[in-house]
Amino acid sequence: MSCKKYPMMLSNLDDIPPLKFGNYKLVFDSELSDYSREVARIELRETEEVAKKAIWELRKALENEKNLVTPLHNDYWLIKFLRPCKFYPESARNLIKRYYEFKEKHSSIYDGLLPSKLTQLFLADIVK
């Protein structure tokens, strides 16, 4: 699945610039290779039909979660949670709930978190 404007980032950027940390450069690549697509099909059950059905079911399940505010109409955001759950909507719904519970419980970690503040992790080879 490709996307011209990277909606999985919830952004309207036409081009996402690489992040540079010292000698390291992180490049965003939105296109899957044929090999990656085959691995996704075999290991994650990711086919167009399975993905379409799972997105629809997850969207319906999240509509019933009145305490969650999520970008329901952003397929790429939903896929971000469906992939690690092998496209099982109920598992993805539970993952989304745990994700938001973690963010709420540990909000101090996310406060002001920017890539520029993580430069030392890259320079010290802690993050590769």
PDB file of C-alpha atoms in Angstrom:
ATOM      1  CA  MET A   1       0.000   0.000   0.000  1.00  0.00           C
ATOM      2  CA  SER A   2       1.496   3.287  -0.987  1.00  0.00           C
ATOM      3  CA  CYS A   3       0.413   6.768  -0.157  1.00  0.00           C
ATOM      4  CA  LYS A   4       1.425   9.944  -1.929  1.00  0.00           C
ATOM      5  CA  LYS A   5       1.034  12.290   1.013  1.00  0.00           C
ATOM      6  CA  TYR A   6       1.976   9.888   3.840  1.00  0.00           C
ATOM      7  CA  PRO A   7      -1.402   9.888   5.617  1.00  0.00           C
ATOM      8  CA  MET A   8      -0.064   7.316   8.077  1.00  0.00           C
ATOM      9  CA  MET A   9       1.923  10.222   9.486  1.00  0.00           C
ATOM     10  CA  LEU A  10      -1.313  12.232   9.784  1.00  0.00           C
ATOM     11  CA  SER A  11       0.412  14.941   7.819  1.00  0.00           C
ATOM     12  CA  ASN A  12       0.023  16.716   4.501  1.00  0.00           C
ATOM     13  CA  LEU A  13       3.736  16.768   3.773  1.00  0.00           C
ATOM     14  CA  ASP A  14       4.568  16.114   0.142  1.00  0.00           C
ATOM     15  CA  ASP A  15       8.055  15.020   1.086  1.00  0.00           C
ATOM     16  CA  ILE A  16       9.382  13.934   4.453  1.00  0.00           C
ATOM     17  CA  PRO A  17      13.002  15.016   4.774  1.00  0.00           C
ATOM     18  CA  PRO A  18      15.544  12.568   6.225  1.00  0.00           C
ATOM     19  CA  LEU A  19      16.478  12.949   9.876  1.00  0.00           C
ATOM     20  CA  LYS A  20      20.187  13.577  10.340  1.00  0.00           C
ATOM     21  CA  PHE A  21      22.039  12.712  13.540  1.00  0.00           C
ATOM     22  CA  GLY A  22      25.783  13.131  13.234  1.00  0.00           C
ATOM     23  CA  ASN A  23      26.895  10.540  10.665  1.00  0.00           C
ATOM     24  CA  TYR A  24      23.495   8.829  10.672  1.00  0.00           C
ATOM     25  CA  LYS A  25      20.621   9.559   8.323  1.00  0.00           C
ATOM     26  CA  LEU A  26      17.123   8.087   8.747  1.00  0.00           C
ATOM     27  CA  VAL A  27      15.136   8.001   5.512  1.00  0.00           C
ATOM     28  CA  PHE A  28      11.384   7.384   5.359  1.00  0.00           C
ATOM     29  CA  ASP A  29      10.461   4.850   2.680  1.00  0.00           C
ATOM     30  CA  SER A  30       6.746   4.402   1.985  1.00  0.00           C
ATOM     31  CA  GLU A  31       7.031   1.787  -0.782  1.00  0.00           C
ATOM     32  CA  LEU A  32       7.268  -1.913   0.008  1.00  0.00           C
ATOM     33  CA  SER A  33       9.506  -4.131  -2.085  1.00  0.00           C
ATOM     34  CA  ASP A  34       8.075  -7.274  -3.672  1.00  0.00           C
ATOM     35  CA  TYR A  35       9.934  -9.312  -1.055  1.00  0.00           C
ATOM     36  CA  SER A  36       8.418  -7.249   1.785  1.00  0.00           C
ATOM     37  CA  ARG A  37       4.940  -7.667   0.308  1.00  0.00           C
ATOM     38  CA  GLU A  38       5.410 -11.442   0.153  1.00  0.00           C
ATOM     39  CA  VAL A  39       6.643 -11.572   3.757  1.00  0.00           C
ATOM     40  CA  ALA A  40       3.616  -9.495   4.805  1.00  0.00           C
ATOM     41  CA  ARG A  41       1.279 -11.885   2.982  1.00  0.00           C
ATOM     42  CA  ILE A  42       2.811 -15.013   4.507  1.00  0.00           C
ATOM     43  CA  GLU A  43       3.662 -13.844   8.015  1.00  0.00           C
ATOM     44  CA  LEU A  44       0.988 -11.203   8.659  1.00  0.00           C
ATOM     45  CA  ARG A  45      -1.922 -12.495   6.545  1.00  0.00           C
ATOM     46  CA  GLU A  46      -1.736  -9.119   4.768  1.00  0.00           C
ATOM     47  CA  THR A  47      -3.659  -9.285   1.537  1.00  0.00           C
ATOM     48  CA  GLU A  48      -5.859  -6.580   0.086  1.00  0.00           C
ATOM     49  CA  GLU A  49      -9.018  -8.540   0.954  1.00  0.00           C
ATOM     50  CA  VAL A  50      -7.956  -9.331   4.543  1.00  0.00           C
ATOM     51  CA  ALA A  51      -6.767  -5.754   5.111  1.00  0.00           C
ATOM     52  CA  LYS A  52      -9.971  -4.200   3.759  1.00  0.00           C
ATOM     53  CA  LYS A  53     -12.167  -6.406   5.965  1.00  0.00           C
ATOM     54  CA  ALA A  54      -9.968  -5.913   9.046  1.00  0.00           C
ATOM     55  CA  ILE A  55      -9.928  -2.121   8.617  1.00  0.00           C
ATOM     56  CA  TRP A  56     -13.727  -2.058   8.361  1.00  0.00           C
ATOM     57  CA  GLU A  57     -14.158  -4.286  11.448  1.00  0.00           C
ATOM     58  CA  LEU A  58     -11.604  -2.335  13.494  1.00  0.00           C
ATOM     59  CA  ARG A  59     -13.234   0.953  12.540  1.00  0.00           C
ATOM     60  CA  LYS A  60     -16.638  -0.371  13.692  1.00  0.00           C
ATOM     61  CA  ALA A  61     -15.142  -1.656  16.964  1.00  0.00           C
ATOM     62  CA  LEU A  62     -13.472   1.697  17.669  1.00  0.00           C
ATOM     63  CA  GLU A  63     -16.673   3.612  16.944  1.00  0.00           C
ATOM     64  CA  ASN A  64     -18.148   1.803  19.956  1.00  0.00           C
ATOM     65  CA  GLU A  65     -15.264   2.903  22.198  1.00  0.00           C
ATOM     66  CA  LYS A  66     -16.688   6.172  23.480  1.00  0.00           C
ATOM     67  CA  ASN A  67     -13.613   6.969  25.624  1.00  0.00           C
ATOM     68  CA  LEU A  68     -11.175   6.783  22.707  1.00  0.00           C
ATOM     69  CA  VAL A  69     -10.622   9.591  20.240  1.00  0.00           C
ATOM     70  CA  THR A  70      -8.857   8.094  17.234  1.00  0.00           C
ATOM     71  CA  PRO A  71      -8.414   8.989  13.559  1.00  0.00           C
ATOM     72  CA  LEU A  72     -11.008   6.384  12.535  1.00  0.00           C
ATOM     73  CA  HIS A  73     -11.076   7.377   8.891  1.00  0.00           C
ATOM     74  CA  ASN A  74      -7.325   7.114   8.384  1.00  0.00           C
ATOM     75  CA  ASP A  75      -6.746   3.601   7.020  1.00  0.00           C
ATOM     76  CA  TYR A  76      -2.978   3.904   7.360  1.00  0.00           C
ATOM     77  CA  TRP A  77      -3.274   4.724  11.063  1.00  0.00           C
ATOM     78  CA  LEU A  78      -5.484   1.658  11.580  1.00  0.00           C
ATOM     79  CA  ILE A  79      -3.056  -0.538   9.620  1.00  0.00           C
ATOM     80  CA  LYS A  80      -0.281   0.570  11.955  1.00  0.00           C
ATOM     81  CA  PHE A  81      -2.083  -1.376  14.696  1.00  0.00           C
ATOM     82  CA  LEU A  82      -3.443  -4.190  12.535  1.00  0.00           C
ATOM     83  CA  ARG A  83      -0.031  -5.295  11.223  1.00  0.00           C
ATOM     84  CA  PRO A  84       1.504  -6.350  14.553  1.00  0.00           C
ATOM     85  CA  CYS A  85      -1.776  -8.153  15.316  1.00  0.00           C
ATOM     86  CA  LYS A  86      -1.722 -10.064  12.011  1.00  0.00           C
ATOM     87  CA  PHE A  87      -4.832  -8.205  10.881  1.00  0.00           C
ATOM     88  CA  TYR A  88      -7.067  -9.507  13.670  1.00  0.00           C
ATOM     89  CA  PRO A  89      -9.324  -6.505  14.454  1.00  0.00           C
ATOM     90  CA  GLU A  90     -10.083  -7.421  18.079  1.00  0.00           C
ATOM     91  CA  SER A  91      -6.384  -7.778  18.878  1.00  0.00           C
ATOM     92  CA  ALA A  92      -5.685  -4.447  17.169  1.00  0.00           C
ATOM     93  CA  ARG A  93      -8.462  -2.752  19.174  1.00  0.00           C
ATOM     94  CA  ASN A  94      -6.904  -4.068  22.388  1.00  0.00           C
ATOM     95  CA  LEU A  95      -3.477  -2.872  21.255  1.00  0.00           C
ATOM     96  CA  ILE A  96      -4.847   0.619  20.569  1.00  0.00           C
ATOM     97  CA  LYS A  97      -6.419   0.720  24.029  1.00  0.00           C
ATOM     98  CA  ARG A  98      -3.126  -0.358  25.645  1.00  0.00           C
ATOM     99  CA  TYR A  99      -1.258   2.212  23.530  1.00  0.00           C
ATOM    100  CA  TYR A 100      -3.440   5.051  24.810  1.00  0.00           C
ATOM    101  CA  GLU A 101      -3.354   3.725  28.384  1.00  0.00           C
ATOM    102  CA  PHE A 102       0.448   3.729  28.235  1.00  0.00           C
ATOM    103  CA  LYS A 103       0.556   7.254  26.781  1.00  0.00           C
ATOM    104  CA  GLU A 104      -1.767   8.475  29.515  1.00  0.00           C
ATOM    105  CA  LYS A 105       0.081   6.695  32.328  1.00  0.00           C
ATOM    106  CA  HIS A 106       3.513   7.858  31.117  1.00  0.00           C
ATOM    107  CA  SER A 107       2.599  11.249  29.675  1.00  0.00           C
ATOM    108  CA  SER A 108       5.765  12.822  31.100  1.00  0.00           C
ATOM    109  CA  ILE A 109       7.841  10.731  28.658  1.00  0.00           C
ATOM    110  CA  TYR A 110       6.023  12.189  25.657  1.00  0.00           C
ATOM    111  CA  ASP A 111       5.924  15.787  26.850  1.00  0.00           C
ATOM    112  CA  GLY A 112       8.139  17.768  24.477  1.00  0.00           C
ATOM    113  CA  LEU A 113       9.579  14.638  22.844  1.00  0.00           C
ATOM    114  CA  LEU A 114      11.312  15.685  19.624  1.00  0.00           C
ATOM    115  CA  PRO A 115      13.935  13.941  17.456  1.00  0.00           C
ATOM    116  CA  SER A 116      16.292  16.851  18.085  1.00  0.00           C
ATOM    117  CA  LYS A 117      16.280  15.967  21.787  1.00  0.00           C
ATOM    118  CA  LEU A 118      17.428  12.403  21.009  1.00  0.00           C
ATOM    119  CA  THR A 119      20.607  13.365  19.159  1.00  0.00           C
ATOM    120  CA  GLN A 120      22.858  12.057  21.934  1.00  0.00           C
ATOM    121  CA  LEU A 121      21.283   8.584  21.689  1.00  0.00           C
ATOM    122  CA  PHE A 122      22.293   8.371  18.046  1.00  0.00           C
ATOM    123  CA  LEU A 123      25.738   9.843  18.579  1.00  0.00           C
ATOM    124  CA  ALA A 124      26.414   7.355  21.398  1.00  0.00           C
ATOM    125  CA  ASP A 125      25.300   4.438  19.155  1.00  0.00           C
ATOM    126  CA  ILE A 126      22.485   3.601  21.582  1.00  0.00           C
ATOM    127  CA  VAL A 127      19.908   3.842  18.791  1.00  0.00           C
ATOM    128  CA  LYS A 128      20.891   2.518  15.356  1.00  0.00           C
TER     129      LYS A 128
END
